[in-house]
DNA sequence: TTGCTCCTCACGTCACGTGAGGTGGC
DNA sequence: TTGCTCCTCACGTCACGTGAGGTGGC
């Protein structure tokens, strides 16, 4: 019984995978306004369905609903330009997510290797990593030094020895290139 | 004159790079509650600053403010578990962003190569790509076929010839493996 | 008559951004 | 006295999710 030529919001939702609420939302925004039947129910025609497909396609490319509306109507927006901007943003997001992944793996790796560090210690480790990946202002640098001295002052001699041991171990596992790279990265953090 | 031992919201904001509004927000959430001076102004101690650094570090790893609060206080949350979830999510985000990047490049590439396709045509292209990357339900498949036939019926003979020419050109540029892969992908779209 | 689907509010999400309008401290 | 900084509302952002309470159609 597919001889119908209009669909309700629910039917369309089931067909396309979007929720009925999303269709209401597009209606409220003026992005997709179906006609109504006598009872006030939304009635989507084939043309409405086509428009919905375009909306979903453009949405999938990261465009805002407002931008989509401008494109589909007057066309006051330049699709090529919008897509180029999306590409730039997407590339930035990929790069940022990769850095985050690297750091998460690093922290989780230590969590597995070390003898169950406490949450306390883990947070400390994360803090240090975040500091290392942030380009520091002179003020922040001074602050970091101050904090480090504070922390060091609170350690027992045994803890200090352990810290030194771990640091040496980490350095000894590095190749010459890795050591150079680590130095470069450290230097890059300092203000220009 | 760095002999002070408390800071106002503004001073702390400048030192750490967060906005004063964010500090207000953390205060309102109970995440970071500084003491107040006689005039009602927030006064952040060194301990508050340390806590802020931890907040920012954990936030940088993608944790919600609520999760951070639980960690820093009672510690009702398992940091390792949270980080593992973050890693999974991050990996999914990277994969999704890569697929989007690939598709964006594809569309933009055609935009450069072809003789300035209209916005109309570009949207059509995007639609097809989105369809191709979506696993289709039988209903959607029928719908797509119907739409395609509709579109084809509207084309002039010249446009049909042009379409055929482009399709052949695209296929001829493919290696045998690529052609096989394209067929596999097309087959994968069909319902089980 | 009973479900079922649909409808319209209207608040919630998340981490703040952005004024508006007012006050204390140097 | 004049800026400057700080304060507290309170609404806006973005794309809907999630009930609440009610009505038409088979």
GROMACS .gro file of C-alpha atoms (C1' of nucleotides) in nm:
model
  436
    1UNK     CA    1   0.000   0.000   0.000
    2UNK     CA    2   0.262   0.253  -0.107
    3UNK     CA    3   0.021   0.447  -0.321
    4UNK     CA    4   0.014   0.741  -0.079
    5UNK     CA    5   0.158   1.071  -0.187
    6UNK     CA    6   0.201   1.248   0.146
    7UNK     CA    7   0.343   1.134   0.477
    8UNK     CA    8   0.297   1.232   0.840
    9UNK     CA    9   0.589   1.338   1.054
   10UNK     CA   10   0.605   0.996   1.214
   11UNK     CA   11   0.605   0.812   0.885
   12UNK     CA   12   0.877   1.033   0.745
   13UNK     CA   13   1.080   0.995   1.062
   14UNK     CA   14   1.068   0.618   1.031
   15UNK     CA   15   1.162   0.638   0.664
   16UNK     CA   16   1.459   0.867   0.703
   17UNK     CA   17   1.590   0.793   1.048
   18UNK     CA   18   1.552   1.146   1.184
   19UNK     CA   19   1.325   1.195   1.484
   20UNK     CA   20   0.981   1.351   1.464
   21UNK     CA   21   1.108   1.616   1.701
   22UNK     CA   22   1.379   1.711   1.453
   23UNK     CA   23   1.110   1.755   1.187
   24UNK     CA   24   0.917   1.979   1.426
   25UNK     CA   25   1.235   2.173   1.481
   26UNK     CA   26   1.297   2.225   1.109
   27UNK     CA   27   0.937   2.334   1.077
   28UNK     CA   28   0.972   2.586   1.359
   29UNK     CA   29   1.290   2.724   1.199
   30UNK     CA   30   1.116   2.758   0.865
   31UNK     CA   31   1.367   2.518   0.714
   32UNK     CA   32   1.109   2.259   0.610
   33UNK     CA   33   0.743   2.359   0.629
   34UNK     CA   34   0.501   2.087   0.529
   35UNK     CA   35   0.137   2.162   0.467
   36UNK     CA   36  -0.122   2.056   0.725
   37UNK     CA   37  -0.434   1.845   0.697
   38UNK     CA   38  -0.774   1.940   0.842
   39UNK     CA   39  -0.672   1.804   1.182
   40UNK     CA   40  -0.355   2.013   1.195
   41UNK     CA   41  -0.121   1.722   1.126
   42UNK     CA   42   0.186   1.778   0.913
   43UNK     CA   43   0.168   1.639   0.561
   44UNK     CA   44   0.496   1.595   0.378
   45UNK     CA   45   0.486   1.580  -0.002
   46UNK     CA   46   0.750   1.423  -0.228
   47UNK     CA   47   0.899   1.770  -0.273
   48UNK     CA   48   0.927   1.805   0.105
   49UNK     CA   49   1.099   1.470   0.122
   50UNK     CA   50   1.351   1.580  -0.140
   51UNK     CA   51   1.420   1.894   0.056
   52UNK     CA   52   1.466   1.690   0.374
   53UNK     CA   53   1.722   1.473   0.197
   54UNK     CA   54   1.916   1.781   0.098
   55UNK     CA   55   1.901   1.916   0.449
   56UNK     CA   56   2.034   1.591   0.591
   57UNK     CA   57   2.307   1.571   0.329
   58UNK     CA   58   2.432   1.923   0.399
   59UNK     CA   59   2.399   1.871   0.772
   60UNK     CA   60   2.620   1.565   0.736
   61UNK     CA   61   2.888   1.790   0.594
   62UNK     CA   62   2.888   1.994   0.910
   63UNK     CA   63   2.681   2.292   0.797
   64UNK     CA   64   2.457   2.476   1.040
   65UNK     CA   65   2.082   2.466   0.989
   66UNK     CA   66   2.088   2.841   0.923
   67UNK     CA   67   2.347   2.804   0.650
   68UNK     CA   68   2.150   2.521   0.497
   69UNK     CA   69   1.840   2.737   0.492
   70UNK     CA   70   2.024   3.015   0.309
   71UNK     CA   71   2.160   2.771   0.055
   72UNK     CA   72   1.831   2.601  -0.017
   73UNK     CA   73   1.641   2.925  -0.048
   74UNK     CA   74   1.779   3.237  -0.213
   75UNK     CA   75   2.121   3.079  -0.217
   76UNK     CA   76   2.278   3.379  -0.053
   77UNK     CA   77   2.561   3.156   0.069
   78UNK     CA   78   2.846   3.018  -0.137
   79UNK     CA   79   2.844   2.642  -0.095
   80UNK     CA   80   3.202   2.604  -0.216
   81UNK     CA   81   3.320   2.857   0.037
   82UNK     CA   82   3.124   2.690   0.316
   83UNK     CA   83   3.265   2.350   0.230
   84UNK     CA   84   3.620   2.485   0.221
   85UNK     CA   85   3.571   2.627   0.567
   86UNK     CA   86   3.434   2.293   0.684
   87UNK     CA   87   3.741   2.121   0.546
   88UNK     CA   88   3.974   2.353   0.735
   89UNK     CA   89   3.780   2.306   1.056
   90UNK     CA   90   3.770   1.932   1.010
   91UNK     CA   91   4.144   1.918   0.961
   92UNK     CA   92   4.196   2.119   1.276
   93UNK     CA   93   3.963   1.890   1.466
   94UNK     CA   94   4.150   1.585   1.345
   95UNK     CA   95   4.483   1.731   1.452
   96UNK     CA   96   4.352   1.830   1.794
   97UNK     CA   97   4.187   1.492   1.848
   98UNK     CA   98   4.509   1.317   1.752
   99UNK     CA   99   4.707   1.516   2.007
  100UNK     CA  100   4.449   1.432   2.269
  101UNK     CA  101   4.461   1.065   2.173
  102UNK     CA  102   4.839   1.063   2.201
  103UNK     CA  103   4.822   1.218   2.548
  104UNK     CA  104   4.544   0.989   2.664
  105UNK     CA  105   4.741   0.685   2.550
  106UNK     CA  106   5.050   0.813   2.726
  107UNK     CA  107   4.869   0.858   3.055
  108UNK     CA  108   4.680   0.529   3.026
  109UNK     CA  109   5.001   0.351   2.937
  110UNK     CA  110   5.161   0.463   3.258
  111UNK     CA  111   4.849   0.366   3.444
  112UNK     CA  112   4.902   0.010   3.321
  113UNK     CA  113   5.277  -0.002   3.372
  114UNK     CA  114   5.318   0.166   3.706
  115UNK     CA  115   5.211   0.004   4.026
  116UNK     CA  116   4.859   0.147   4.028
  117UNK     CA  117   4.918   0.516   4.073
  118UNK     CA  118   4.661   0.690   4.287
  119UNK     CA  119   4.407   0.922   4.132
  120UNK     CA  120   4.601   1.194   4.303
  121UNK     CA  121   4.921   1.100   4.120
  122UNK     CA  122   4.743   1.058   3.790
  123UNK     CA  123   4.596   1.404   3.809
  124UNK     CA  124   4.942   1.536   3.882
  125UNK     CA  125   5.076   1.358   3.576
  126UNK     CA  126   4.800   1.496   3.359
  127UNK     CA  127   4.866   1.843   3.489
  128UNK     CA  128   5.232   1.819   3.395
  129UNK     CA  129   5.146   1.694   3.047
  130UNK     CA  130   4.900   1.971   2.989
  131UNK     CA  131   5.157   2.224   3.104
  132UNK     CA  132   5.410   2.075   2.867
  133UNK     CA  133   5.179   2.110   2.571
  134UNK     CA  134   5.085   2.467   2.648
  135UNK     CA  135   5.290   2.750   2.525
  136UNK     CA  136   5.368   2.943   2.838
  137UNK     CA  137   5.361   3.314   2.909
  138UNK     CA  138   5.641   3.445   3.132
  139UNK     CA  139   5.390   3.473   3.415
  140UNK     CA  140   5.276   3.117   3.375
  141UNK     CA  141   5.634   3.001   3.354
  142UNK     CA  142   5.717   3.170   3.684
  143UNK     CA  143   5.406   3.021   3.834
  144UNK     CA  144   5.496   2.675   3.715
  145UNK     CA  145   5.845   2.704   3.858
  146UNK     CA  146   5.699   2.821   4.186
  147UNK     CA  147   5.456   2.533   4.197
  148UNK     CA  148   5.724   2.283   4.111
  149UNK     CA  149   5.945   2.412   4.390
  150UNK     CA  150   5.654   2.390   4.628
  151UNK     CA  151   5.590   2.032   4.528
  152UNK     CA  152   5.954   1.936   4.549
  153UNK     CA  153   5.978   2.087   4.896
  154UNK     CA  154   5.695   1.864   5.010
  155UNK     CA  155   5.852   1.540   4.892
  156UNK     CA  156   6.037   1.304   5.122
  157UNK     CA  157   6.395   1.212   5.033
  158UNK     CA  158   6.273   0.867   4.923
  159UNK     CA  159   6.019   1.018   4.687
  160UNK     CA  160   6.285   1.248   4.546
  161UNK     CA  161   6.513   0.953   4.479
  162UNK     CA  162   6.229   0.763   4.312
  163UNK     CA  163   6.151   1.062   4.093
  164UNK     CA  164   6.514   1.092   3.985
  165UNK     CA  165   6.527   0.721   3.912
  166UNK     CA  166   6.217   0.736   3.689
  167UNK     CA  167   6.344   1.035   3.504
  168UNK     CA  168   6.677   0.868   3.430
  169UNK     CA  169   6.502   0.554   3.321
  170UNK     CA  170   6.280   0.747   3.081
  171UNK     CA  171   6.577   0.932   2.935
  172UNK     CA  172   6.782   0.617   2.896
  173UNK     CA  173   6.503   0.456   2.694
  174UNK     CA  174   6.517   0.739   2.441
  175UNK     CA  175   6.727   0.732   2.128
  176UNK     CA  176   6.952   1.029   2.048
  177UNK     CA  177   6.688   1.169   1.814
  178UNK     CA  178   6.412   1.134   2.069
  179UNK     CA  179   6.625   1.311   2.326
  180UNK     CA  180   6.691   1.595   2.085
  181UNK     CA  181   6.323   1.612   1.996
  182UNK     CA  182   6.226   1.627   2.363
  183UNK     CA  183   6.467   1.914   2.413
  184UNK     CA  184   6.331   2.095   2.110
  185UNK     CA  185   5.977   2.057   2.238
  186UNK     CA  186   6.073   2.183   2.578
  187UNK     CA  187   6.245   2.484   2.419
  188UNK     CA  188   5.940   2.552   2.203
  189UNK     CA  189   5.731   2.602   2.514
  190UNK     CA  190   5.933   2.899   2.626
  191UNK     CA  191   5.802   3.241   2.521
  192UNK     CA  192   5.961   3.399   2.215
  193UNK     CA  193   5.519   4.329   4.355
  194UNK     CA  194   5.440   3.959   4.351
  195UNK     CA  195   5.423   3.936   4.726
  196UNK     CA  196   5.045   3.894   4.725
  197UNK     CA  197   4.898   3.568   4.840
  198UNK     CA  198   4.546   3.593   4.699
  199UNK     CA  199   4.416   3.698   4.358
  200UNK     CA  200   4.092   3.840   4.225
  201UNK     CA  201   3.899   3.667   3.950
  202UNK     CA  202   4.037   3.908   3.692
  203UNK     CA  203   4.396   3.858   3.798
  204UNK     CA  204   4.361   3.483   3.794
  205UNK     CA  205   4.192   3.498   3.456
  206UNK     CA  206   4.485   3.691   3.311
  207UNK     CA  207   4.734   3.451   3.468
  208UNK     CA  208   4.572   3.132   3.348
  209UNK     CA  209   4.401   3.229   3.026
  210UNK     CA  210   4.050   3.131   3.133
  211UNK     CA  211   3.785   3.404   3.136
  212UNK     CA  212   3.651   3.561   3.451
  213UNK     CA  213   3.310   3.434   3.346
  214UNK     CA  214   3.440   3.078   3.347
  215UNK     CA  215   3.562   3.131   3.703
  216UNK     CA  216   3.218   3.259   3.798
  217UNK     CA  217   3.073   2.951   3.637
  218UNK     CA  218   3.297   2.714   3.831
  219UNK     CA  219   3.203   2.902   4.146
  220UNK     CA  220   2.831   2.869   4.073
  221UNK     CA  221   2.874   2.495   4.010
  222UNK     CA  222   3.060   2.453   4.337
  223UNK     CA  223   3.364   2.333   4.146
  224UNK     CA  224   3.594   2.610   4.264
  225UNK     CA  225   3.470   2.830   4.547
  226UNK     CA  226   3.711   3.103   4.648
  227UNK     CA  227   3.662   3.301   4.967
  228UNK     CA  228   3.534   3.657   4.945
  229UNK     CA  229   3.672   3.985   5.079
  230UNK     CA  230   3.467   4.243   5.268
  231UNK     CA  231   3.342   4.393   4.944
  232UNK     CA  232   3.217   4.060   4.814
  233UNK     CA  233   3.500   4.013   4.563
  234UNK     CA  234   3.636   3.666   4.503
  235UNK     CA  235   3.976   3.596   4.656
  236UNK     CA  236   4.168   3.300   4.518
  237UNK     CA  237   4.440   3.146   4.738
  238UNK     CA  238   4.735   2.938   4.617
  239UNK     CA  239   4.532   2.626   4.698
  240UNK     CA  240   4.250   2.755   4.477
  241UNK     CA  241   4.498   2.815   4.197
  242UNK     CA  242   4.627   2.461   4.225
  243UNK     CA  243   4.273   2.331   4.207
  244UNK     CA  244   4.206   2.545   3.902
  245UNK     CA  245   4.510   2.397   3.729
  246UNK     CA  246   4.379   2.050   3.794
  247UNK     CA  247   4.038   2.146   3.663
  248UNK     CA  248   4.188   2.283   3.344
  249UNK     CA  249   4.410   1.980   3.300
  250UNK     CA  250   4.122   1.736   3.332
  251UNK     CA  251   3.899   1.952   3.116
  252UNK     CA  252   4.169   1.939   2.848
  253UNK     CA  253   4.131   1.563   2.849
  254UNK     CA  254   3.768   1.596   2.759
  255UNK     CA  255   3.609   1.538   3.100
  256UNK     CA  256   3.288   1.712   3.195
  257UNK     CA  257   3.288   1.964   3.475
  258UNK     CA  258   3.064   1.733   3.678
  259UNK     CA  259   3.305   1.445   3.642
  260UNK     CA  260   3.593   1.668   3.738
  261UNK     CA  261   3.409   1.776   4.049
  262UNK     CA  262   3.351   1.417   4.155
  263UNK     CA  263   3.715   1.333   4.098
  264UNK     CA  264   3.856   1.627   4.288
  265UNK     CA  265   3.623   1.581   4.582
  266UNK     CA  266   3.521   1.244   4.724
  267UNK     CA  267   3.676   1.078   4.420
  268UNK     CA  268   3.362   0.882   4.352
  269UNK     CA  269   3.470   0.849   3.990
  270UNK     CA  270   3.743   0.626   3.851
  271UNK     CA  271   3.984   0.843   3.658
  272UNK     CA  272   4.130   0.549   3.468
  273UNK     CA  273   3.784   0.443   3.356
  274UNK     CA  274   3.695   0.797   3.252
  275UNK     CA  275   4.014   0.832   3.050
  276UNK     CA  276   3.958   0.501   2.877
  277UNK     CA  277   3.612   0.616   2.774
  278UNK     CA  278   3.762   0.942   2.649
  279UNK     CA  279   4.011   0.748   2.442
  280UNK     CA  280   3.736   0.542   2.280
  281UNK     CA  281   3.532   0.851   2.205
  282UNK     CA  282   3.834   1.033   2.069
  283UNK     CA  283   3.913   0.747   1.837
  284UNK     CA  284   3.559   0.746   1.708
  285UNK     CA  285   3.571   1.120   1.653
  286UNK     CA  286   3.895   1.089   1.459
  287UNK     CA  287   3.749   0.818   1.236
  288UNK     CA  288   3.432   1.014   1.172
  289UNK     CA  289   3.623   1.335   1.101
  290UNK     CA  290   3.848   1.150   0.856
  291UNK     CA  291   3.551   1.017   0.665
  292UNK     CA  292   3.406   1.365   0.652
  293UNK     CA  293   3.739   1.506   0.534
  294UNK     CA  294   3.759   1.248   0.260
  295UNK     CA  295   3.410   1.334   0.140
  296UNK     CA  296   3.469   1.707   0.159
  297UNK     CA  297   3.786   1.673  -0.045
  298UNK     CA  298   3.605   1.464  -0.299
  299UNK     CA  299   3.330   1.719  -0.347
  300UNK     CA  300   3.571   2.013  -0.348
  301UNK     CA  301   3.793   1.834  -0.595
  302UNK     CA  302   3.509   1.809  -0.842
  303UNK     CA  303   3.425   2.169  -0.776
  304UNK     CA  304   3.776   2.259  -0.896
  305UNK     CA  305   3.787   2.021  -1.190
  306UNK     CA  306   3.443   2.063  -1.334
  307UNK     CA  307   3.333   2.374  -1.512
  308UNK     CA  308   3.188   2.550  -1.208
  309UNK     CA  309   2.896   2.332  -1.118
  310UNK     CA  310   2.597   2.521  -0.985
  311UNK     CA  311   2.506   2.511  -0.620
  312UNK     CA  312   2.216   2.300  -0.733
  313UNK     CA  313   2.445   2.041  -0.887
  314UNK     CA  314   2.682   2.046  -0.593
  315UNK     CA  315   2.403   1.975  -0.350
  316UNK     CA  316   2.293   1.690  -0.573
  317UNK     CA  317   2.644   1.551  -0.567
  318UNK     CA  318   2.662   1.579  -0.192
  319UNK     CA  319   2.330   1.403  -0.162
  320UNK     CA  320   2.452   1.113  -0.368
  321UNK     CA  321   2.769   1.084  -0.162
  322UNK     CA  322   2.574   1.084   0.161
  323UNK     CA  323   2.341   0.821   0.025
  324UNK     CA  324   2.635   0.612  -0.080
  325UNK     CA  325   2.783   0.621   0.266
  326UNK     CA  326   2.458   0.533   0.437
  327UNK     CA  327   2.348   0.180   0.468
  328UNK     CA  328   2.006   0.178   0.313
  329UNK     CA  329   1.684   0.022   0.432
  330UNK     CA  330   1.470  -0.140   0.162
  331UNK     CA  331   1.230   0.154   0.185
  332UNK     CA  332   1.509   0.406   0.139
  333UNK     CA  333   1.649   0.207  -0.149
  334UNK     CA  334   1.314   0.213  -0.328
  335UNK     CA  335   1.291   0.582  -0.256
  336UNK     CA  336   1.635   0.646  -0.397
  337UNK     CA  337   1.556   0.454  -0.712
  338UNK     CA  338   1.234   0.646  -0.753
  339UNK     CA  339   1.414   0.977  -0.708
  340UNK     CA  340   1.685   0.879  -0.951
  341UNK     CA  341   1.429   0.787  -1.213
  342UNK     CA  342   1.254   1.115  -1.156
  343UNK     CA  343   1.578   1.303  -1.204
  344UNK     CA  344   1.675   1.108  -1.512
  345UNK     CA  345   1.337   1.172  -1.665
  346UNK     CA  346   1.391   1.544  -1.626
  347UNK     CA  347   1.727   1.552  -1.803
  348UNK     CA  348   1.768   1.657  -2.165
  349UNK     CA  349   1.937   1.413  -2.406
  350UNK     CA  350   2.250   1.629  -2.400
  351UNK     CA  351   2.267   1.616  -2.022
  352UNK     CA  352   2.222   1.240  -2.032
  353UNK     CA  353   2.508   1.206  -2.278
  354UNK     CA  354   2.729   1.426  -2.061
  355UNK     CA  355   2.646   1.217  -1.756
  356UNK     CA  356   2.736   0.897  -1.937
  357UNK     CA  357   3.060   1.051  -2.057
  358UNK     CA  358   3.162   1.153  -1.704
  359UNK     CA  359   3.076   0.816  -1.561
  360UNK     CA  360   3.286   0.638  -1.820
  361UNK     CA  361   3.571   0.876  -1.765
  362UNK     CA  362   3.563   0.816  -1.390
  363UNK     CA  363   3.556   0.439  -1.439
  364UNK     CA  364   3.838   0.445  -1.692
  365UNK     CA  365   4.061   0.630  -1.447
  366UNK     CA  366   4.021   0.347  -1.196
  367UNK     CA  367   4.258   0.055  -1.163
  368UNK     CA  368   4.118  -0.297  -1.152
  369UNK     CA  369   4.139  -0.297  -0.773
  370UNK     CA  370   3.964   0.034  -0.744
  371UNK     CA  371   3.688  -0.087  -0.967
  372UNK     CA  372   3.645  -0.398  -0.756
  373UNK     CA  373   3.648  -0.189  -0.440
  374UNK     CA  374   3.382   0.043  -0.581
  375UNK     CA  375   3.165  -0.256  -0.661
  376UNK     CA  376   3.216  -0.398  -0.314
  377UNK     CA  377   3.117  -0.068  -0.157
  378UNK     CA  378   2.808  -0.043  -0.369
  379UNK     CA  379   2.713  -0.398  -0.273
  380UNK     CA  380   2.771  -0.321   0.094
  381UNK     CA  381   2.503  -0.057   0.081
  382UNK     CA  382   2.232  -0.305  -0.002
  383UNK     CA  383   2.033  -0.444   0.291
  384UNK     CA  384   2.131  -0.786   0.422
  385DT     C1'  385  -1.454   0.228   2.304
  386DT     C1'  386  -0.960   0.152   2.290
  387DG     C1'  387  -0.507   0.228   2.136
  388DC     C1'  388  -0.213   0.470   1.848
  389DT     C1'  389  -0.025   0.866   1.651
  390DC     C1'  390   0.002   1.322   1.638
  391DC     C1'  391  -0.005   1.792   1.837
  392DT     C1'  392   0.181   2.203   2.127
  393DC     C1'  393   0.412   2.398   2.503
  394DA     C1'  394   0.817   2.443   2.769
  395DC     C1'  395   1.209   2.325   3.019
  396DG     C1'  396   1.676   2.080   2.991
  397DT     C1'  397   2.135   1.994   2.777
  398DC     C1'  398   2.671   2.201   2.809
  399DA     C1'  399   3.005   2.541   2.915
  400DC     C1'  400   3.020   2.931   2.915
  401DG     C1'  401   2.951   3.443   2.600
  402DT     C1'  402   2.752   3.869   2.618
  403DG     C1'  403   2.544   4.265   2.750
  404DA     C1'  404   2.284   4.544   3.127
  405DG     C1'  405   2.300   4.792   3.528
  406DG     C1'  406   2.524   4.883   3.955
  407DT     C1'  407   2.905   4.926   4.325
  408DG     C1'  408   3.357   4.930   4.571
  409DG     C1'  409   3.872   5.060   4.565
  410DC     C1'  410   4.284   5.321   4.421
  411DT     C1'  411   3.630   6.288   4.100
  412DT     C1'  412   3.747   5.963   3.743
  413DG     C1'  413   3.851   5.529   3.560
  414DC     C1'  414   3.905   5.060   3.643
  415DT     C1'  415   3.771   4.630   3.810
  416DC     C1'  416   3.451   4.364   4.002
  417DC     C1'  417   2.975   4.210   4.102
  418DT     C1'  418   2.500   3.985   3.994
  419DC     C1'  419   2.125   3.882   3.708
  420DA     C1'  420   1.956   3.683   3.298
  421DC     C1'  421   1.911   3.574   2.832
  422DG     C1'  422   2.156   3.354   2.420
  423DT     C1'  423   2.413   2.972   2.193
  424DC     C1'  424   2.305   2.487   1.903
  425DA     C1'  425   2.017   2.113   1.763
  426DC     C1'  426   1.733   1.896   1.927
  427DG     C1'  427   1.569   1.540   2.383
  428DT     C1'  428   1.227   1.468   2.700
  429DG     C1'  429   0.831   1.467   2.941
  430DA     C1'  430   0.343   1.676   3.025
  431DG     C1'  431  -0.110   1.715   2.892
  432DG     C1'  432  -0.441   1.699   2.531
  433DT     C1'  433  -0.686   1.567   2.077
  434DG     C1'  434  -0.806   1.352   1.622
  435DG     C1'  435  -0.840   0.913   1.329
  436DC     C1'  436  -0.890   0.416   1.246
   0.00000   0.00000   0.00000
